[in-house]
mmCIF file of C-alpha atoms in Angstrom:
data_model
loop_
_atom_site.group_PDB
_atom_site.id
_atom_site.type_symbol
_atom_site.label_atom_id
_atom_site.label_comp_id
_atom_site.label_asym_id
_atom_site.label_seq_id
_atom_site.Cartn_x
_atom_site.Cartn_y
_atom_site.Cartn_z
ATOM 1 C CA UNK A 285 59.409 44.531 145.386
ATOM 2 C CA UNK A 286 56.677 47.168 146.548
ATOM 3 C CA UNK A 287 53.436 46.406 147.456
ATOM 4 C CA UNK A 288 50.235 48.181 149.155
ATOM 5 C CA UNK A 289 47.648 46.768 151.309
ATOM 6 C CA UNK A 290 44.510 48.883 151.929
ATOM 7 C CA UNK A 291 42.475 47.918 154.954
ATOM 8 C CA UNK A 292 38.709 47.122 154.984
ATOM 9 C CA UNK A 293 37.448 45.844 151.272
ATOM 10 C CA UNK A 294 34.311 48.193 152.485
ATOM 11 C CA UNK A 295 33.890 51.615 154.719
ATOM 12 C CA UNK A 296 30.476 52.824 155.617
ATOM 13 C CA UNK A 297 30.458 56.640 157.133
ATOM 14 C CA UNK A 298 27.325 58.654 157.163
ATOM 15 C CA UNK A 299 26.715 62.054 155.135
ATOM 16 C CA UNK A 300 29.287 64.813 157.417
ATOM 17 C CA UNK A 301 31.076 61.857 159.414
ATOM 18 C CA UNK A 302 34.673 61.735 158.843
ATOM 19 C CA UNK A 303 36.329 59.445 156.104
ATOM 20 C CA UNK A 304 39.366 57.222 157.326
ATOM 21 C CA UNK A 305 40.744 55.018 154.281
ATOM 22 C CA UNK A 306 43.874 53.067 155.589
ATOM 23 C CA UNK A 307 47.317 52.084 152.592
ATOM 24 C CA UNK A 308 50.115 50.776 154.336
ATOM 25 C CA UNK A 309 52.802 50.375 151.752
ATOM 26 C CA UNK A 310 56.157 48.372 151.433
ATOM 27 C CA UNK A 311 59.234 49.846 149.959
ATOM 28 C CA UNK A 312 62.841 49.303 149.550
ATOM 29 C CA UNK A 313 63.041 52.837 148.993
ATOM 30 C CA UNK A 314 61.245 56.086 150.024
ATOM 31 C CA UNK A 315 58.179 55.528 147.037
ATOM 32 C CA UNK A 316 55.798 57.848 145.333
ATOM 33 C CA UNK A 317 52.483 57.052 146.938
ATOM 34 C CA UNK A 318 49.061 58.302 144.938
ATOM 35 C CA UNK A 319 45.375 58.051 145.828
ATOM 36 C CA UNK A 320 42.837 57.384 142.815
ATOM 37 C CA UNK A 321 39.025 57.282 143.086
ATOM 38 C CA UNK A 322 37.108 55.193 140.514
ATOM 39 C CA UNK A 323 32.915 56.233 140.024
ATOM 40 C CA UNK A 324 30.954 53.154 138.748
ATOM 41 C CA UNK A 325 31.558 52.728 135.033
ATOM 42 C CA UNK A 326 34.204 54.960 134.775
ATOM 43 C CA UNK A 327 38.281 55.128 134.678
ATOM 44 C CA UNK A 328 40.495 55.757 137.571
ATOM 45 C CA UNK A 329 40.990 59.582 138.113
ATOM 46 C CA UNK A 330 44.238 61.254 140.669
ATOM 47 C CA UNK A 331 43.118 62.631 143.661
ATOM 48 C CA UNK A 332 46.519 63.048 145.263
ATOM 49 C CA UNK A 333 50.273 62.533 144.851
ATOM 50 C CA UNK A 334 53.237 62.441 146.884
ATOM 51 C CA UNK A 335 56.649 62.792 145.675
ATOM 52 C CA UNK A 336 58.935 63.479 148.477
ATOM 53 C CA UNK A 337 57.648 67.283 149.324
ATOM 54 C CA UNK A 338 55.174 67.727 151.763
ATOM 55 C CA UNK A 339 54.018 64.676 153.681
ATOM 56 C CA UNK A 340 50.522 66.396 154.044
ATOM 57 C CA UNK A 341 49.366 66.696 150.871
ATOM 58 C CA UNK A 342 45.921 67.702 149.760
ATOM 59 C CA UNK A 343 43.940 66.758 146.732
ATOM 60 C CA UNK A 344 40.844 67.319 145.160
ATOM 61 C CA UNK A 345 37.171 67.101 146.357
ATOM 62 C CA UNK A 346 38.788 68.037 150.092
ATOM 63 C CA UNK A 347 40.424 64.670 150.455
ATOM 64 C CA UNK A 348 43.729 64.666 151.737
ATOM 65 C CA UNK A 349 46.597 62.580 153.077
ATOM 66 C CA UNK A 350 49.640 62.241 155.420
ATOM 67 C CA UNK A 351 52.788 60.365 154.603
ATOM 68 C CA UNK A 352 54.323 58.877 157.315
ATOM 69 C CA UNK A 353 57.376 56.990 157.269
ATOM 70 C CA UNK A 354 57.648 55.481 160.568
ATOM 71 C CA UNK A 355 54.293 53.815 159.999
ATOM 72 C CA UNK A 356 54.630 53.277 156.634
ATOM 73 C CA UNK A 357 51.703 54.243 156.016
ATOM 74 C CA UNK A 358 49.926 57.034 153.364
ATOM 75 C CA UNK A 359 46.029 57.263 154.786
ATOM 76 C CA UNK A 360 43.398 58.871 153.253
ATOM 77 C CA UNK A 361 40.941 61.727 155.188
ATOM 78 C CA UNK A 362 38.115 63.982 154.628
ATOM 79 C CA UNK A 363 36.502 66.037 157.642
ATOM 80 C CA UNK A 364 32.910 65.576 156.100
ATOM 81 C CA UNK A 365 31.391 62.474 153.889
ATOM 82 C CA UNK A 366 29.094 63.727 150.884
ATOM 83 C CA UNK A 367 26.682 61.307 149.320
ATOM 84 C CA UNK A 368 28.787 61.991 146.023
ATOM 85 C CA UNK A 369 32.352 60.449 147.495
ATOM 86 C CA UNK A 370 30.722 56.643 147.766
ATOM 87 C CA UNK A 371 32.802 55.608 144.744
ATOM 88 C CA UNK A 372 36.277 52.821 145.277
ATOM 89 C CA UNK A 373 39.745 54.507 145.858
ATOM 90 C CA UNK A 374 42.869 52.895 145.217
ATOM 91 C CA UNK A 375 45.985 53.814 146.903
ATOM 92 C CA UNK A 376 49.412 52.722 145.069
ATOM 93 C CA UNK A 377 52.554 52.689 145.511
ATOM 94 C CA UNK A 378 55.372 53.492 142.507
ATOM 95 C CA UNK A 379 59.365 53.332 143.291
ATOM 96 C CA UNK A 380 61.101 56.371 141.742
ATOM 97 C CA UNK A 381 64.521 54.947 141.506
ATOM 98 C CA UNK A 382 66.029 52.503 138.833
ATOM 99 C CA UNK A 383 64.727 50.369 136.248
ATOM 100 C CA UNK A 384 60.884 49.884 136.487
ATOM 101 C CA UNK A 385 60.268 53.192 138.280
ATOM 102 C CA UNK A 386 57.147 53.788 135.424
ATOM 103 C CA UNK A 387 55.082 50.916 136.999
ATOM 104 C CA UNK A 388 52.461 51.916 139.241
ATOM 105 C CA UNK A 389 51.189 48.784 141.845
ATOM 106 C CA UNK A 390 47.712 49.542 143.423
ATOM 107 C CA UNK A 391 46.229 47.836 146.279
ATOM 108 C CA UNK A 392 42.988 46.189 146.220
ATOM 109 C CA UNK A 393 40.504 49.122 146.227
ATOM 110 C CA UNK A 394 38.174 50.230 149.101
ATOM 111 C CA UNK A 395 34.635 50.870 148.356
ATOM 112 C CA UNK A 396 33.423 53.658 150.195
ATOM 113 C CA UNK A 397 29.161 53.937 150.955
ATOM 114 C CA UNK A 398 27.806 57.158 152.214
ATOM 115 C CA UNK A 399 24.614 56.859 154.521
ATOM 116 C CA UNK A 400 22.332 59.437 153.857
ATOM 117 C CA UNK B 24 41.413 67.801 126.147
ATOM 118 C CA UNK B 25 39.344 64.664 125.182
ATOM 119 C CA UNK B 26 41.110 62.473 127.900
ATOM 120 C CA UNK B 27 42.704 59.210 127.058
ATOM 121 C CA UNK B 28 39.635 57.648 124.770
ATOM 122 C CA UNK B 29 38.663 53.532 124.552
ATOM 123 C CA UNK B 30 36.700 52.014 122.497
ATOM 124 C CA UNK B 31 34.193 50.147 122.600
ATOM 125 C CA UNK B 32 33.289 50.508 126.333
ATOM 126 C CA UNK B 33 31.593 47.160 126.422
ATOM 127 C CA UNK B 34 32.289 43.736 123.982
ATOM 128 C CA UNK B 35 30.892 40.830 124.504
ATOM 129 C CA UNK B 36 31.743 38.146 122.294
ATOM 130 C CA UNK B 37 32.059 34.653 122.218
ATOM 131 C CA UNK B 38 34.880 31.933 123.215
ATOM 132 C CA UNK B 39 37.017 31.585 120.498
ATOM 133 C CA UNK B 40 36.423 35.273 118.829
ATOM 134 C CA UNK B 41 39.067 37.677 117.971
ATOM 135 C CA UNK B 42 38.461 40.662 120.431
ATOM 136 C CA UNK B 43 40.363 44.080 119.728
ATOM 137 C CA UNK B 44 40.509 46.674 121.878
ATOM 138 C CA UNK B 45 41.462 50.486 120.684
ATOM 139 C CA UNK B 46 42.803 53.778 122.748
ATOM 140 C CA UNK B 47 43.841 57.348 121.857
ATOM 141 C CA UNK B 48 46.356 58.179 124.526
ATOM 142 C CA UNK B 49 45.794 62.239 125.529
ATOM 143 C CA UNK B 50 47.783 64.105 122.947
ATOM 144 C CA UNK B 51 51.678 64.894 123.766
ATOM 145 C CA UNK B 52 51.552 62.127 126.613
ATOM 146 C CA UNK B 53 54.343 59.880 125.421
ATOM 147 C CA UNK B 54 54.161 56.733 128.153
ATOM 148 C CA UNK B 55 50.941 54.553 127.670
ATOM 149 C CA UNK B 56 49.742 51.580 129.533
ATOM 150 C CA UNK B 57 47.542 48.837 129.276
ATOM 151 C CA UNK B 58 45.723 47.848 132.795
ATOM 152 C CA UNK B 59 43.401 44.921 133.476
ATOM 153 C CA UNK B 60 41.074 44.929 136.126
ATOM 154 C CA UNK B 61 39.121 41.837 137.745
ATOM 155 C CA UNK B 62 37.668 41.287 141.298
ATOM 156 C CA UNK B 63 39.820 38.788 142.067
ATOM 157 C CA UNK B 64 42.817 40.115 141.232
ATOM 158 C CA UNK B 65 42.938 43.734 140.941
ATOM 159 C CA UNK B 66 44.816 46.217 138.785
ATOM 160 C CA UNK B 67 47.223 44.446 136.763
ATOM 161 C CA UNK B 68 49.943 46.182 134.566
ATOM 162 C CA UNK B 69 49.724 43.948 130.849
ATOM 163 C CA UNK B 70 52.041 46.014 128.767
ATOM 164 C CA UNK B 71 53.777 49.466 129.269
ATOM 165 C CA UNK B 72 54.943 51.685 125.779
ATOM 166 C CA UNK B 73 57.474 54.444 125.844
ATOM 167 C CA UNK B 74 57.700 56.622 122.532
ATOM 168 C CA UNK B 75 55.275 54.064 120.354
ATOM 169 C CA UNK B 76 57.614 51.266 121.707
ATOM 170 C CA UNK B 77 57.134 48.495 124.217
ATOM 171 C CA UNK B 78 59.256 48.140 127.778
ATOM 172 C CA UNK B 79 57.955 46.409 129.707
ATOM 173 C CA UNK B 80 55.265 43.706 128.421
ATOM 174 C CA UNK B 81 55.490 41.230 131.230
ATOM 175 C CA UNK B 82 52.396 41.663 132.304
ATOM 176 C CA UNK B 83 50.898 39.707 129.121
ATOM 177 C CA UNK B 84 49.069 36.623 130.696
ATOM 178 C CA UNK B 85 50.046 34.465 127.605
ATOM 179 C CA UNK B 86 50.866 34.743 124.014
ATOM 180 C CA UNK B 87 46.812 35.099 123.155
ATOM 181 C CA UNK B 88 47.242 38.788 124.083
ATOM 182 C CA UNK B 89 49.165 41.186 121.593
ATOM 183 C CA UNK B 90 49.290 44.781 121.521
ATOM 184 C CA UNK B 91 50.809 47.550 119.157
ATOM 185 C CA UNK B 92 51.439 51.027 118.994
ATOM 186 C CA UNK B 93 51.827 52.255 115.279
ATOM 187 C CA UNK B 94 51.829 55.291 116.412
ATOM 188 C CA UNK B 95 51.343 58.182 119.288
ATOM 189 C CA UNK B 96 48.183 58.391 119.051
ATOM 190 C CA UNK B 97 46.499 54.853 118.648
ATOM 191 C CA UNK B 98 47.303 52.081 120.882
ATOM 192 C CA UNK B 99 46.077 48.086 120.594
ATOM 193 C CA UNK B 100 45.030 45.581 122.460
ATOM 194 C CA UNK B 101 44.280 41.757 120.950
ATOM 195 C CA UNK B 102 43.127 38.950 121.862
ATOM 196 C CA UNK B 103 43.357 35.762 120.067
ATOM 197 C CA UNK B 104 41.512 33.524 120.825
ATOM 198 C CA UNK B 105 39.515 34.725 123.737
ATOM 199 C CA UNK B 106 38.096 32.997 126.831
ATOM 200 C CA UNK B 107 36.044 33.182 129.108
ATOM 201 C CA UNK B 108 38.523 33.732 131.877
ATOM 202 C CA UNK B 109 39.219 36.865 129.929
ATOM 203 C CA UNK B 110 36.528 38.810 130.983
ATOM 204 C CA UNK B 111 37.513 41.857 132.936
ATOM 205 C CA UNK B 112 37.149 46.000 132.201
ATOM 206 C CA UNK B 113 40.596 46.848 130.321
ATOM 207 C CA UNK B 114 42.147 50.315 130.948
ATOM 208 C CA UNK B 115 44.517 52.740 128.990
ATOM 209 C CA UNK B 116 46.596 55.069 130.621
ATOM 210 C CA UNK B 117 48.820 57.938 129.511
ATOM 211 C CA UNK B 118 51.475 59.831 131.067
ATOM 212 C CA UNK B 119 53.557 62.817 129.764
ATOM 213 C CA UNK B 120 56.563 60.692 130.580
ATOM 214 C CA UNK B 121 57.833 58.259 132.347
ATOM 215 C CA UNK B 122 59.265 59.651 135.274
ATOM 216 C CA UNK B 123 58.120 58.889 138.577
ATOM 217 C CA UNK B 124 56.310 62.099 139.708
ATOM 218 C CA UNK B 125 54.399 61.702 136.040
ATOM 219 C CA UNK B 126 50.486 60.854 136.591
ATOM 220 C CA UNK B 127 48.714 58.557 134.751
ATOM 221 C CA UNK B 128 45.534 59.676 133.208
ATOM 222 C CA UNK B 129 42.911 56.987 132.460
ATOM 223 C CA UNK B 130 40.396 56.335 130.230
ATOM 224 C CA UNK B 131 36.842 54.723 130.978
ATOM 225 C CA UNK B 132 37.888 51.565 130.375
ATOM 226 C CA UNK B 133 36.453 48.396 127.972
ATOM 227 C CA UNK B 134 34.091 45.870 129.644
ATOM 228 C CA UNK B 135 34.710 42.410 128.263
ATOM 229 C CA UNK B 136 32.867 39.890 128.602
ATOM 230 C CA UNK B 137 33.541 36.649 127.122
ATOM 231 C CA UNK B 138 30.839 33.712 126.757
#
């Protein structure tokens, strides 16, 4: 079974700080990893994918993210907060091989707050 | 494109009522899902269609919850009766398929809160 655990429920950065957002995933095979941001009162909307290419991949907005097998890990970055990323982000986690390889499993959100 | 579309973005009825829930998956997009969200347990998967039919529903919490897909471009979701324990924001999803690089786009979601 796969599974995703995002670190820290809440991050607080101020305005042109760096963002850190921490999914460590679990896999019995190499997965498909994605990054979604929700706004408040709205659906979930695809920052970034990976699928096997390029473990740097880079998404919308400026965010990116590094795929790193050793650590197991799929983190997300931006150099420089804005007041408009505060919003939650989900990373998830989706096993491309074999039955079931449709279903998507998301970790628990982080909310992200940008200090003016 | 519209997006994948819900409706009504916000119900709130009473225990015991009939609640339906309605999407328009984003046209050509063949996969559709049904998510629930809650604080205290996250994004759930209910019930996953492929080409109008349904996989994988083994995400329903019970047999209270029903949903259809008459065709590709209207999608269900029932509840009967509701409960309180019920209340949550409900997402669609659509994917052009069903393979695993596909993304899912979703809609705004349908807060529902049940008295």
């Amino acid at each position: 079974a796969q599974s995703v655990t995002q670190l820290g429920s809440h991050v607080s950065v101020s305005e042109g700080a760096l963002v850190l957002l921490r999914c460590n995933y679990s896999s019995s095979v190499p997965p498909y990893l994605f990054w979604y941001v929700q706004y408040p009162n709205q659906g979930l909307q695809l920052l970034l994918k990976y699928t096997s290419a390029a473990t740097l991949v880079k998404g919308i907005n400026g965010f990116e993210a590094e795929f790193k097998k050793s650590e197991t890990s799929f983190h997300l970055t931006k150099p420089s907060a804005h007041m408009s990323d505060a919003a939650e982000y989900f990373c998830a986690v989706r096993n491309p091989l074999g039955a079931g390889s449709y279903q998507l499993t998301f970790g628990k959100g982080t909310k992200l707050s940008v200090i003016p | 494109d519209a997006g994948v579309i819900q409706s009504p973005r916000h119900e709130v009825t009473e225990m015991g009522q009939e609640v339906t829930l309605r999407c328009k998956p984003i046209s050509g997009h063949n996969s559709l899902f049904w998510y629930r969200q809650t604080m205290m347990r996250g994004l759930e998967l209910l019930i996953y269609f492929n080409n109008n039919v349904p996989i994988d529903d083994s995400g329903m919490p019970e047999d209270r919850f029903s949903a259809k897909m008459p065709n590709a471009s209207f999608s269900t979701l029932k509840i009967q009766p509701s409960e309180p324990r019920d209340s949550a924001v409900y997402f669609c999803a659509s994917s052009l398929g069903d393979s695993e690089a596909d993304t899912q786009y979703f809609g705004p979601g349908t807060r529902l809160t049940v008295l």
